[in-house]
Structure formats: structure tokens, C-alpha cells
CSV table of C-alpha atoms and ligand atoms in Angstrom, one decimal:
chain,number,residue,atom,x,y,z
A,30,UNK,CA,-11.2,18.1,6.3
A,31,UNK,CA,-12.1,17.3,9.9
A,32,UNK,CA,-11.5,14.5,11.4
A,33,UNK,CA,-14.1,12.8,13.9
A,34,UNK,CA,-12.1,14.5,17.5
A,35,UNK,CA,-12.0,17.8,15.7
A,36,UNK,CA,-8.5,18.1,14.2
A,37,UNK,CA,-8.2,19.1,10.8
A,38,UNK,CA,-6.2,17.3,8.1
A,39,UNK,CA,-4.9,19.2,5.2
A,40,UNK,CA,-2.3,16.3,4.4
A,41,UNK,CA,-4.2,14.6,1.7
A,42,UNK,CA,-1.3,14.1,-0.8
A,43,UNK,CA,0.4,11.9,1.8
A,44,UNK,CA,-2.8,9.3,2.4
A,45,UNK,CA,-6.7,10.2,3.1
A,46,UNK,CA,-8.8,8.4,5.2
A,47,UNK,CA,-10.9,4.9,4.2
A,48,UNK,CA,-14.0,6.8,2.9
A,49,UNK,CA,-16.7,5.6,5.2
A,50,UNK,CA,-18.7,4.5,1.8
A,51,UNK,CA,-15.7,2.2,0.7
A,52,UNK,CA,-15.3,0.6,4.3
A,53,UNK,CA,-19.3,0.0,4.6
A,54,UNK,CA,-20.0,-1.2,0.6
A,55,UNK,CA,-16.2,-3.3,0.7
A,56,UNK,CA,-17.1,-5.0,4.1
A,57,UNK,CA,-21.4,-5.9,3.4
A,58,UNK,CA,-20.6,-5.1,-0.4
A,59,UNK,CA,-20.3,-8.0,-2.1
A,60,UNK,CA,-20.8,-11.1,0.5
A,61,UNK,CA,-18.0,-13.1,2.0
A,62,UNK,CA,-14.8,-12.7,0.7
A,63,UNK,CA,-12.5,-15.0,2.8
A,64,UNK,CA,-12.4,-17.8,-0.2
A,65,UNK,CA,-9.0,-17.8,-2.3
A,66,UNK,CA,-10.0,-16.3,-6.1
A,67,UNK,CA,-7.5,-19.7,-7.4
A,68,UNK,CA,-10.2,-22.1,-5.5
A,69,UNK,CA,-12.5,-23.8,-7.8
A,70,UNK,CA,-15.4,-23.9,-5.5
A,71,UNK,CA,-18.0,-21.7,-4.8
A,72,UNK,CA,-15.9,-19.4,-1.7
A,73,UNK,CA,-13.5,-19.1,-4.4
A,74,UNK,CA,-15.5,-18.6,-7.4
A,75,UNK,CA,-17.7,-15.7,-4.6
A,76,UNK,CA,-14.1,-14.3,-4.2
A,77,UNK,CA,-12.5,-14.3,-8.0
A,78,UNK,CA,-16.0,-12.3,-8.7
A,79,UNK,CA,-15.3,-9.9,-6.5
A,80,UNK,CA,-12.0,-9.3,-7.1
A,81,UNK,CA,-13.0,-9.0,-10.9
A,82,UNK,CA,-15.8,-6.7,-10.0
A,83,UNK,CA,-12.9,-4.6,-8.3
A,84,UNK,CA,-10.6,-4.7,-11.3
A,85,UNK,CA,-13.0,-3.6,-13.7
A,86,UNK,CA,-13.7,-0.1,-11.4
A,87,UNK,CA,-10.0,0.1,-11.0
A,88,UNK,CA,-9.6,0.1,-14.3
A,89,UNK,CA,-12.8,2.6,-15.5
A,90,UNK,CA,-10.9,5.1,-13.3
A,91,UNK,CA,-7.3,4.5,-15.5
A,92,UNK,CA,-9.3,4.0,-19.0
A,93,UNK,CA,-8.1,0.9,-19.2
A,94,UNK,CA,-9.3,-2.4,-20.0
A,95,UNK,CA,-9.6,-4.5,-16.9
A,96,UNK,CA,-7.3,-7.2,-18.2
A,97,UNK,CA,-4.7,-4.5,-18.3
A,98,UNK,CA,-4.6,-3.8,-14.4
A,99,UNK,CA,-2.2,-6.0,-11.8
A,100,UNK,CA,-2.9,-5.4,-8.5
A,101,UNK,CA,0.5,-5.6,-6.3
A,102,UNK,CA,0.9,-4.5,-2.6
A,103,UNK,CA,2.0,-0.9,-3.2
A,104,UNK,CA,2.2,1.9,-5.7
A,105,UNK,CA,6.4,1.3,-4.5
A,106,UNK,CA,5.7,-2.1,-5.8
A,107,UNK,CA,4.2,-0.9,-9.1
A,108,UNK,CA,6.7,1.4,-9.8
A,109,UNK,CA,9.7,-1.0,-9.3
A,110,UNK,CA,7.7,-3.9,-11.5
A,111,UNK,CA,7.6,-1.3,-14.7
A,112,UNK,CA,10.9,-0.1,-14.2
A,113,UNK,CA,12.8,-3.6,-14.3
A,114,UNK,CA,10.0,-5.1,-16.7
A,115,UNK,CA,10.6,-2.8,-19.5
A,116,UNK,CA,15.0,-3.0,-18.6
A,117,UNK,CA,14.6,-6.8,-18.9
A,118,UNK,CA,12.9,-6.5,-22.6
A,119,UNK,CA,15.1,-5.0,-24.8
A,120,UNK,CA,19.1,-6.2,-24.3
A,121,UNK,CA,20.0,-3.6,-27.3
A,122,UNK,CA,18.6,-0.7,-25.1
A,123,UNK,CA,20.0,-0.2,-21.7
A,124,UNK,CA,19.3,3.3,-20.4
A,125,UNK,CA,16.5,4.7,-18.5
A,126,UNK,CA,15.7,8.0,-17.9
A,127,UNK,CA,13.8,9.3,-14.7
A,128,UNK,CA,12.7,12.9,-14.3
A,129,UNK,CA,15.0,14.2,-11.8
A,130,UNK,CA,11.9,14.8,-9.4
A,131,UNK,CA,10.4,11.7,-9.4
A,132,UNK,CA,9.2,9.9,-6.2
A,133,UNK,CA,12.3,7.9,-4.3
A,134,UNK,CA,10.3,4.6,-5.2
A,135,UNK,CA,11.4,5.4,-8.8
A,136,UNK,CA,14.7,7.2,-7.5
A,137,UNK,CA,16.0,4.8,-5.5
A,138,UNK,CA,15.9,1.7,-7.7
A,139,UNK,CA,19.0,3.4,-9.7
A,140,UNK,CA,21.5,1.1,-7.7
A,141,UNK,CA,19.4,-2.2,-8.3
A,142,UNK,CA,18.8,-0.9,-12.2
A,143,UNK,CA,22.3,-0.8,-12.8
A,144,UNK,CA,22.9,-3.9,-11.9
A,145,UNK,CA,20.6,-5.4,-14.2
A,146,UNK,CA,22.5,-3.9,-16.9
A,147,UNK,CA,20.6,-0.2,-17.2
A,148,UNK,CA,22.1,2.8,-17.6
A,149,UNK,CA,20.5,5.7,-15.7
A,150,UNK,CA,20.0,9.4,-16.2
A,151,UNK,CA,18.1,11.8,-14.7
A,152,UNK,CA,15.8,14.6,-17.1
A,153,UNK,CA,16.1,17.8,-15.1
A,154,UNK,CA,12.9,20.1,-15.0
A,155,UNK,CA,12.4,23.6,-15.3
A,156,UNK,CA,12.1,26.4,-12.8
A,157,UNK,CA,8.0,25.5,-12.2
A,158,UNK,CA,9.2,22.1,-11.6
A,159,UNK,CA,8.1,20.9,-14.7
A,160,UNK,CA,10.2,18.0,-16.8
A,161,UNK,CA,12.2,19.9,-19.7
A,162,UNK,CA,11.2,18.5,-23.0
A,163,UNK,CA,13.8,20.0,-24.7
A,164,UNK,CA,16.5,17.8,-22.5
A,165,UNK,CA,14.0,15.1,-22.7
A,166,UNK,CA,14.2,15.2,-26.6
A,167,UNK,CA,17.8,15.1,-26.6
A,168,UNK,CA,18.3,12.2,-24.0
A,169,UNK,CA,16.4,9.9,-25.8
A,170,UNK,CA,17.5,7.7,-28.7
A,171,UNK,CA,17.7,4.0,-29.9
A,172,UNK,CA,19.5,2.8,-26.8
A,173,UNK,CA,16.6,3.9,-24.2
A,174,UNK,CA,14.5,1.1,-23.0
A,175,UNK,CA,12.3,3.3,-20.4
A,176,UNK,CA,11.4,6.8,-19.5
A,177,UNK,CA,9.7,7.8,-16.3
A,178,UNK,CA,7.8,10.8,-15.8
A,179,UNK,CA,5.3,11.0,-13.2
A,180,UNK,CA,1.8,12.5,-14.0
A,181,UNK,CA,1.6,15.0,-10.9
A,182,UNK,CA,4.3,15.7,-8.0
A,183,UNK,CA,3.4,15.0,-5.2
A,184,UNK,CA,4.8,17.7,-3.3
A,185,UNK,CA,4.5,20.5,-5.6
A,186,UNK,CA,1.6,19.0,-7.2
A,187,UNK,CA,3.2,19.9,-10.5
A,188,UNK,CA,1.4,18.8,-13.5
A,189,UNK,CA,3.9,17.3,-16.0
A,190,UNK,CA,3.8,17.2,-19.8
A,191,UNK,CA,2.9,13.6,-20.1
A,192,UNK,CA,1.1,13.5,-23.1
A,193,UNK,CA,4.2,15.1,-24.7
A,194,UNK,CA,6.4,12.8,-23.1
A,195,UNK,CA,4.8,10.3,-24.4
A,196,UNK,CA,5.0,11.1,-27.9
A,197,UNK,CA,9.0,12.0,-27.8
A,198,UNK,CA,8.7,7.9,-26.2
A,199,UNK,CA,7.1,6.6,-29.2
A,200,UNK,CA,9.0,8.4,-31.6
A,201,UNK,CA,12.0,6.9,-30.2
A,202,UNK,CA,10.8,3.5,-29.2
A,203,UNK,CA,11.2,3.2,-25.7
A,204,UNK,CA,8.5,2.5,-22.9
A,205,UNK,CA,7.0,5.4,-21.2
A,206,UNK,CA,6.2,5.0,-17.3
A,207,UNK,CA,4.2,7.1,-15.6
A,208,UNK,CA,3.8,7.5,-11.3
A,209,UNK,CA,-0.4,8.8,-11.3
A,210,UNK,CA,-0.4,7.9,-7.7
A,211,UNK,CA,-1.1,11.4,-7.1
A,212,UNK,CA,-3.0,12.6,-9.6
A,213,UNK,CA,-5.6,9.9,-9.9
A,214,UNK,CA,-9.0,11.0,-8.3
A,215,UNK,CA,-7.7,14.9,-8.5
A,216,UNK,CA,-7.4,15.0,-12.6
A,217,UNK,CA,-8.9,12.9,-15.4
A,218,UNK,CA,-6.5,9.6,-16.2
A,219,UNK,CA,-3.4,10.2,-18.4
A,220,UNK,CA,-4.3,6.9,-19.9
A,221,UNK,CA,-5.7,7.4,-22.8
A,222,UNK,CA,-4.0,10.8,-24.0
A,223,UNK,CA,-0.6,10.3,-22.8
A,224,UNK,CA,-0.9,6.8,-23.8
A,225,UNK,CA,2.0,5.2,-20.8
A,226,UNK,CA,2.9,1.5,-21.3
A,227,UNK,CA,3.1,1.1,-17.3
A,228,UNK,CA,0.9,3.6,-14.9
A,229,UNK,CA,0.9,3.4,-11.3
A,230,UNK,CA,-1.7,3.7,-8.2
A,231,UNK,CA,-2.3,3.6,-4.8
A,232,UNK,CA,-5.6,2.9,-3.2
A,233,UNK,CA,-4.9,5.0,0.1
A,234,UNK,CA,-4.0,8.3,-1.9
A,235,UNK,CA,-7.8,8.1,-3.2
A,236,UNK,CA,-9.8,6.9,0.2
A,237,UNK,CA,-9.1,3.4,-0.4
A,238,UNK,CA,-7.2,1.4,1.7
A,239,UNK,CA,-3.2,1.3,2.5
A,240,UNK,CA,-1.5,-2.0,2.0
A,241,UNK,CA,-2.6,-2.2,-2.1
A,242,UNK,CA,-1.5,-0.5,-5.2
A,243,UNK,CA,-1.8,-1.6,-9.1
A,244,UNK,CA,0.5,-1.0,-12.1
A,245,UNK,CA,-2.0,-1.1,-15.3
A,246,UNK,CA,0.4,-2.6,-18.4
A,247,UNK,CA,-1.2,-2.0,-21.6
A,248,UNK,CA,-1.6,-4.7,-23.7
A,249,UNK,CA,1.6,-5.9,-24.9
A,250,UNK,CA,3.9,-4.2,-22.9
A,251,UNK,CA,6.5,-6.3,-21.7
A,252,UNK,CA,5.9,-7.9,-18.1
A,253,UNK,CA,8.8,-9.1,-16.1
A,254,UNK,CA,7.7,-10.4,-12.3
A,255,UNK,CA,8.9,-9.8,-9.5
A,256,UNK,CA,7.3,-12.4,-7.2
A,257,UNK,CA,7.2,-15.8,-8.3
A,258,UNK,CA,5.4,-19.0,-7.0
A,259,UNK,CA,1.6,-19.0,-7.8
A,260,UNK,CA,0.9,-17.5,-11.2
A,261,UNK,CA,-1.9,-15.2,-9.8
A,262,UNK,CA,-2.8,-12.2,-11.0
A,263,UNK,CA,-2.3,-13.9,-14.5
A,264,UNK,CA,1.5,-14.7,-13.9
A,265,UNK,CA,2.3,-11.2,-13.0
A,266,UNK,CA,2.3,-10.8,-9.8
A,267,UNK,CA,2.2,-14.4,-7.7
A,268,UNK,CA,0.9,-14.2,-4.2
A,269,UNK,CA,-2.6,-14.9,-3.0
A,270,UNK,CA,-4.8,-11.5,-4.4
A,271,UNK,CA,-6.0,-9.3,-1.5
A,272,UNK,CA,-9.1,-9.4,-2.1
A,273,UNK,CA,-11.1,-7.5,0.7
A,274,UNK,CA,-8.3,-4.3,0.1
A,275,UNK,CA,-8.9,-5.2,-3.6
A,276,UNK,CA,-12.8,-4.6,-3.4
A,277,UNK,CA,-11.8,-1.4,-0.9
A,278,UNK,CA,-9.7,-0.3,-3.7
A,279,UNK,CA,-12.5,-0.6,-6.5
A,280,UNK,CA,-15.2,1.1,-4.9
A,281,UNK,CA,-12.6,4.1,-4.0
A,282,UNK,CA,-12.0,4.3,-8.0
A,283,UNK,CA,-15.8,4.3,-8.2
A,284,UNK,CA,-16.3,7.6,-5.8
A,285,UNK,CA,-13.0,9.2,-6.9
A,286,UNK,CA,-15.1,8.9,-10.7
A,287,UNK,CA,-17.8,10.9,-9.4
A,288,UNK,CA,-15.5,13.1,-7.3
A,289,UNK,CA,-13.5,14.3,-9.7
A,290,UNK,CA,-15.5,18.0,-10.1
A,291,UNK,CA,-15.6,18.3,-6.5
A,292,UNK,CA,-11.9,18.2,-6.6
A,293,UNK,CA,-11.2,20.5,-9.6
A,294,UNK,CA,-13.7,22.8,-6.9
A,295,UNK,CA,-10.8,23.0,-4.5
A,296,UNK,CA,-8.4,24.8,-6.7
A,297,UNK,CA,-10.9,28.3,-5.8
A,298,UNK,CA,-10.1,27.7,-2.0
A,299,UNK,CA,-6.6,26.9,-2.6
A,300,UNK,CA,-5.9,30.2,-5.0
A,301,UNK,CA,-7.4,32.2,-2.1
A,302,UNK,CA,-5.8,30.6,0.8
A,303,UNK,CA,-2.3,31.3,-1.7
A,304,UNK,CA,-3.4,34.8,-2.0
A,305,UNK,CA,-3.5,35.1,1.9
A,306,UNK,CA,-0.8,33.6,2.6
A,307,UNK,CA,1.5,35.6,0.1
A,308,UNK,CA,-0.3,38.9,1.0
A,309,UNK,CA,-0.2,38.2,5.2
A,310,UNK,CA,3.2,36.3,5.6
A,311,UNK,CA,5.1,37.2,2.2
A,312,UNK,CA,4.3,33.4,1.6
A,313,UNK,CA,6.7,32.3,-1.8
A,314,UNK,CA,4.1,29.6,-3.3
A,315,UNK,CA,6.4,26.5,-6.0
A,316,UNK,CA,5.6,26.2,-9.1
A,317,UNK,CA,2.6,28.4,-8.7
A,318,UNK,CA,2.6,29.4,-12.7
A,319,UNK,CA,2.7,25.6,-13.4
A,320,UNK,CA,-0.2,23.7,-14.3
A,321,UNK,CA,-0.7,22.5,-10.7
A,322,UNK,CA,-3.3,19.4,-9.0
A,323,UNK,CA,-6.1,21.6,-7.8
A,324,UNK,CA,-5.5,20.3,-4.0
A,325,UNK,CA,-1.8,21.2,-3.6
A,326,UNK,CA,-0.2,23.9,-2.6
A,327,UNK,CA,3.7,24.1,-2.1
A,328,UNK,CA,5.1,27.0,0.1
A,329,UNK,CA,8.2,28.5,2.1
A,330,UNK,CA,7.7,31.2,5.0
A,331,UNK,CA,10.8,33.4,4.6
A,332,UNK,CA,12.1,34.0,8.0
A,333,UNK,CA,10.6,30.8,9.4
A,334,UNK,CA,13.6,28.6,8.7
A,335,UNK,CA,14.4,26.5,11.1
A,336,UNK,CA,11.2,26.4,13.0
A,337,UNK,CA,9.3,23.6,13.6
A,338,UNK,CA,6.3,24.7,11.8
A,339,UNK,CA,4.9,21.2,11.2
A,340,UNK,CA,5.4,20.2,15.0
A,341,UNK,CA,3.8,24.0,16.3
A,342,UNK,CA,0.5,23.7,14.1
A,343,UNK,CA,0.1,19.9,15.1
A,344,UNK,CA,-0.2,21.2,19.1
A,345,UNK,CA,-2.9,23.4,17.8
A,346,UNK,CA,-4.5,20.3,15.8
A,347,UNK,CA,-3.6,20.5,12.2
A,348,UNK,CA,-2.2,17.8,10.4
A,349,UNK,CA,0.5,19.6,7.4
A,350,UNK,CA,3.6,18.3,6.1
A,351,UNK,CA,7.0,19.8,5.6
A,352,UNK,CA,7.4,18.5,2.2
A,353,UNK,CA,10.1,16.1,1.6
A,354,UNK,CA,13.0,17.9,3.1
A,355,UNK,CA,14.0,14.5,4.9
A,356,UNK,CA,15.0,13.6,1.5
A,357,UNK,CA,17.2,16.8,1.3
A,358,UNK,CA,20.9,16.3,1.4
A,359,UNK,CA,22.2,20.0,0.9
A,360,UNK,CA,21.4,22.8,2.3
A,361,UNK,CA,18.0,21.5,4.0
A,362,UNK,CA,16.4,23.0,0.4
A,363,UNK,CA,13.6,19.9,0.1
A,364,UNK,CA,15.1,18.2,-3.0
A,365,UNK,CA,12.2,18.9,-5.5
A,366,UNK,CA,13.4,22.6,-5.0
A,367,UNK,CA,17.2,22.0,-5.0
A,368,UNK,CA,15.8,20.5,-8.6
A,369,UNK,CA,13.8,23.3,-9.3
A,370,UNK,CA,17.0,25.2,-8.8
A,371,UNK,CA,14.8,27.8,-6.0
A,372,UNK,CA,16.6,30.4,-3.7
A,373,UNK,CA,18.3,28.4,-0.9
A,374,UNK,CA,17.3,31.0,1.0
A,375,UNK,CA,14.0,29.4,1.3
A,376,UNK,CA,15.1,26.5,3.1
A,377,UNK,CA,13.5,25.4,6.1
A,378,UNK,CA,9.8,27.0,6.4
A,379,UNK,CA,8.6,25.1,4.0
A,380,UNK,CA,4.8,23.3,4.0
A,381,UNK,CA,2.9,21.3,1.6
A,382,UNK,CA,-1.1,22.0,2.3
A,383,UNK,CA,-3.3,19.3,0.2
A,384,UNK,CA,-6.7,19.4,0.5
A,385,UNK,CA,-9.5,16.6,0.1
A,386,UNK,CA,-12.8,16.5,-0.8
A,387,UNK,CA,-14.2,17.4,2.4
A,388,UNK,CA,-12.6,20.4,3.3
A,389,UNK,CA,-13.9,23.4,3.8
A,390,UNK,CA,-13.7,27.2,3.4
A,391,UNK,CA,-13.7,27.1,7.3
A,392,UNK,CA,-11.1,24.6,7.6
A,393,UNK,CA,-8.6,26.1,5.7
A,394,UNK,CA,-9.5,29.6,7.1
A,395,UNK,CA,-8.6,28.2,10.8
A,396,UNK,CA,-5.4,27.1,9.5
A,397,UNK,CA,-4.6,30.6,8.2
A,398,UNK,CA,-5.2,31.5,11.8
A,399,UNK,CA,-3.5,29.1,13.6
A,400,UNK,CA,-0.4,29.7,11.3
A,401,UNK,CA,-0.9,33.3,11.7
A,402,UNK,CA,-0.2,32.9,15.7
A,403,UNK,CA,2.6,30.3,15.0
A,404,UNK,CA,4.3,32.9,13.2
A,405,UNK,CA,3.6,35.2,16.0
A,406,UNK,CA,4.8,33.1,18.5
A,407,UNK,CA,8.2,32.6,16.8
A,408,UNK,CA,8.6,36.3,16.3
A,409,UNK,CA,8.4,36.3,20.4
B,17,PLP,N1,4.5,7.7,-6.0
B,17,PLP,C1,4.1,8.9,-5.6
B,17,PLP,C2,4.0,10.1,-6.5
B,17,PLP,C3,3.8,9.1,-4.2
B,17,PLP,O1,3.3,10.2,-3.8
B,17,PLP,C4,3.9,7.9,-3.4
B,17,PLP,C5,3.5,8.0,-2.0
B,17,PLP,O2,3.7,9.1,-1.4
B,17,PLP,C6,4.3,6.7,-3.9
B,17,PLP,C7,4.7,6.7,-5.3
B,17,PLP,C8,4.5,5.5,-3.1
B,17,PLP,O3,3.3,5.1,-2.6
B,17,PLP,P1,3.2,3.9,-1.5
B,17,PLP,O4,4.1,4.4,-0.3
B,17,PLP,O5,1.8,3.8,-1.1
B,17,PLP,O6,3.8,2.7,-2.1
């Protein structure tokens, strides 16, 4: 899309703008929302409303009921509530298995879930960066509290087998997590098919605002919290609600509803911007024969290693990211494709172009360009 100034962002996986709808119908939407939703007066009863009215949309977009959705600062926040609620539930089962390509909010809590007690493994995925059910299968058994899987990755944009993985959960008892963060507002909720017991989302990956997330917990599903002190949000999350970001947050669901076939749209322009890019620059596109978000598109520039491709097309006004190879420990192969097991030779030159709902054939065509004399200008 372009932004007011002129540059154009193609960088939607890693946050979109407020959408100017949200910010106008959050802020004159639904009168003054300064009260606190716990007072029993009429600011607080004006705000509790509100902050209802928000959960319920929230919760349309998931397919959940709105009783089912906590709202908590971050989708980071979600995904660490699931993980130690479900290790807290069961002391017979102690293991939990993450997909080895799962976001470092779910990663990273391996030190702090083996200190509870857990047990973690990592399920590797395939060459197309998809979890490997097989593996899956045989990881799980009686002794797994949790499994999480994400719905879509956020680099590769990787669609993964949730609905699957949900089943081999069920069959085996344990609780089934899973990150939507970024495929809410691209692709229809797994919440009803893939049936998760914990799903999280972020506001500001769907034009809502940063600074608020939610983790829906289906009804039932153990709930263990982490903040304390309050008892809002039902007991599950203590802290006074946000409830401006909250409103923000609903309306965002509300237009990401209706947007949904203008993103499925984008996967056209993305093929064709692939198709130029492979036939021009000898462009190597991840987990292309995966079923892939129809924004994302994962690629490595052979030859352009080393460069600072990210830094070059910024100058010229274009706002891509690297992927996560700041998260790469060996061989400077972004970690999703050190899992994906891809040629190391394709280290460095890596970027991950995500679309939004505003961009345009001429957008992305003016990126092709500008990369074209980046990759001109290194040859030099
Ligand atoms: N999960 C996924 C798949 C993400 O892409 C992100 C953010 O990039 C997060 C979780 C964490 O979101 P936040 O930084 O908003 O807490």
C-alpha cells in the first residue's frame, strides 16, 4: 500500500496501519470510554458496554462465543497464558510439543516451561515448511499436556495442517494451541474446523491497534493466570481492560470480516510478482508448493547474499523485511529455513514481501523496479 508521504509498505505481516475506519468509529464510535468497565455507575456501565460490544466482534471474526475471548496486552501474552495454562492442568502429562517453526513468543517460553515441570519437544516440518504429521503422530501420547501449531507462518506464510492437528490432539487427549495471529483477517478462522482449545490474536496484524491481543479459550479449557490482583476479564487476566484499544480491536475484526475476499484477491498479484521475480532475478520463492496466506511471499536472491537489500530498497522508499534472520544462529540461513532444511547457499538475500488490502498492481510493480536497480547497483 502507500502510505500518506508516498512510500510504499509491503511489510504487512509485521504490523499494518490503524485503518482510518477503526481510529474514526473507536474514537466517536461508541461515546466516552474513559469509565473503568468494574465501576457500577453509569461511565462504567458506558464503558463495560463497549468493551462487550468489542468482544462480541472479536469473537464473530474467531467463531467463537464471546464469553470465550480474553483480551490480554499482546498476542506474546496470549501465547504464554495457553502454553502454561494447559502445563498447570494435567500433573500426569508433562510434555509439550511446539512445531519447530513457531513464533519465539511460543519458542522462547521452553526455559520458563521447564521449570514448571514441562517437558519440551520440538515437531519438525517438512521441506514446504509445513508441520510433519507423521512425527506429529508419533510424539504424541498420554503424557502430552499441549501441542502448539500455529495456523499460518508468519514469514513463509505457510499454511499448516491444523485441522489435522487437531484431531491427532483429541485422539490423544492433549490441548491443541494454535498462533492465528497471522492468519486472521487473510483466511477464514481455524476455530471451528480445527477446533484449538487456546487461539491467539493481535489487533495490529489486522489494522487494529498495537498494545492489545486476545487468547479465545473454548469453553472448558483449563485457564491458569498470569496476572493477578483484580479479577477482570472474568478472573483471567486481572488488570484494568483497555478499553479504547479494545473497541479499536473490535471494529478491526469487523472490517477484516468483510475483507476477507479482498485479501484472498491478493494471491493473483502475488503469483505474478513470484513469476517476475523468478523469471528476472532467478528469484528461489519458500514453500511456494505449500498452501501459502495469499499476502506472503518468502524469497532468497542468489548472489545477493550479504547485501543489504532491506536497507537499499528503504532509500528508495519501500518498506520489506529480511525475514527473521536476526533469529538465525548458523549460517545466517533465517531459522524457518535452517527448519525447512533449504540450501545454505541461500543465505543472506532473503526478503519477505506481505501485502495488505490496499496495495496495488502499481505498487508492487514499482518495487519490482526498484529491486531491479538494487540488484544492478550491487552488480557495479
Ligand atoms: N505470533 C506470530 C505468528 C506473530 O507473527 C507475532 C508477531 O509478529 C506474534 C505472535 C507476536 O505478536 P506481538 O508482538 O504483537 O505480541
Amino acid at each position: 500500500m502507500r502510505l500518506p508521504g508516498g512510500r510504499i509498505y509491503l511489510d504487512c505481516n509485521a504490523t499494518t496501519p490503524l485503518a482510518p475506519e477503526v481510529e474514526r468509529r473507536a474514537v466517536g464510535g461508541r461515546g466516552s470510554l474513559f469509565g473503568n468497565p468494574s465501576s457500577p455507575y453509569a461511565e462504567g456501565r458506558e464503558a463495560r458496554a463497549a468493551l462487550e460490544a468489542a468482544r462480541a466482534q472479536v469473537a464473530r471474526l474467531i467463531g467463537c462465543a464471546p464469553g470465550e475471548v480474553v483480551f490480554t496486552g499482546s498476542a506474546t501474552e496470549a501465547n504464554h497464558l495457553a502454553l502454561r495454562s494447559a502445563l498447570s492442568a494435567h500433573p500426569g502429562r508433562r510434555r509439550v510439543l511446539l512445531s519447530s517453526i513457531e513464533h519465539p513468543s511460543v519458542l522462547e517460553q521452553r526455559e520458563d516451561l521447564e521449570a514448571l515441570g514441562g517437558v519440551v519437544q520440538t515437531v519438525p516440518v517438512t521441506g514446504e515448511g509445513v508441520v510433519d504429521l507423521e512425527a506429529l503422530g508419533s510424539l504424541l501420547g498420554p503424557d502430552v499436556a499441549v501441542v502448539s501449531v500455529m495456523a499460518a507462518h508468519n514469514e513463509t506464510g505457510a499454511l499448516q495442517p491444523v485441522q489435522e492437528v487437531g484431531r491427532l490432539c483429541r485422539e490423544a487427549g492433549a490441548l491443541f494451541h494454535t498462533d492465528a495471529v497471522q492468519a486472521l483477517g487473510k483466511v477464514p478462522s481455524p476455530w471451528r474446523e480445527a477446533r484449538p482449545d487456546y487461539l491467539s490474536a493481535a489487533a495490529h496484524k489486522l489494522y487494529g491497534p498495537k498494545g492489545i491481543g486476545a487468547l479465545a479459550v473454548r469453553n472448558g479449557a483449563p485457564l491458569r493466570p498470569l496476572l493477578r490482583g483484580g479479577g477482570q476479564e472474568g478472573g483471567r487476566r486481572s488488570s484494568t481492560e483497555a478499553v479504547a484499544l479494545a473497541c479499536a480491536f473490535g471494529w478491526a475484526c469487523d472490517l477484516a470480516r468483510e475483507g476477507l475476499p479482498a485479501v484472498a484477491a491478493l494471491a493473483a498479484l502475488r503469483d505474478d510478482m513470484e513469476r517476475e521475480l523468478r523469471s528476472r532475478f532467478g528469484a528461489v520463492i519458500h514453500a511456494a508448493r505449500a498452501p501459502r496466506l495469499p499476502n506472503t511471499s518468502f524469497l532468497s536472491l542468489p548472489g545477493a547474499g550479504g547485501r543489504d537489500l532491506v536497507g537499499a530498497l528503504d532509500a528508495r522508499g519501500f518498506a520489506v523485511s529480511a525475514g527473521s534472520a536476526c533469529h538465525s544462529g548458523q549460517g545466517g540461513l533465517p531459522a524457518v529455513l535452517r527448519e525447512m532444511k533449504a540450501d545454505p547457499a541461500l543465505a543472506g538475500g532473503t526478503l519477505r514481501v506481505s501485502l495488505g488490502r490496499e496495495t496495488e498492481r502499481e505498487h508492487v510493480a514499482a518495487f519490482v523496479g526498484a529491486l531491479s536497480e538494487v540488484l544492478r547497483s550491487l552488480e557495479d
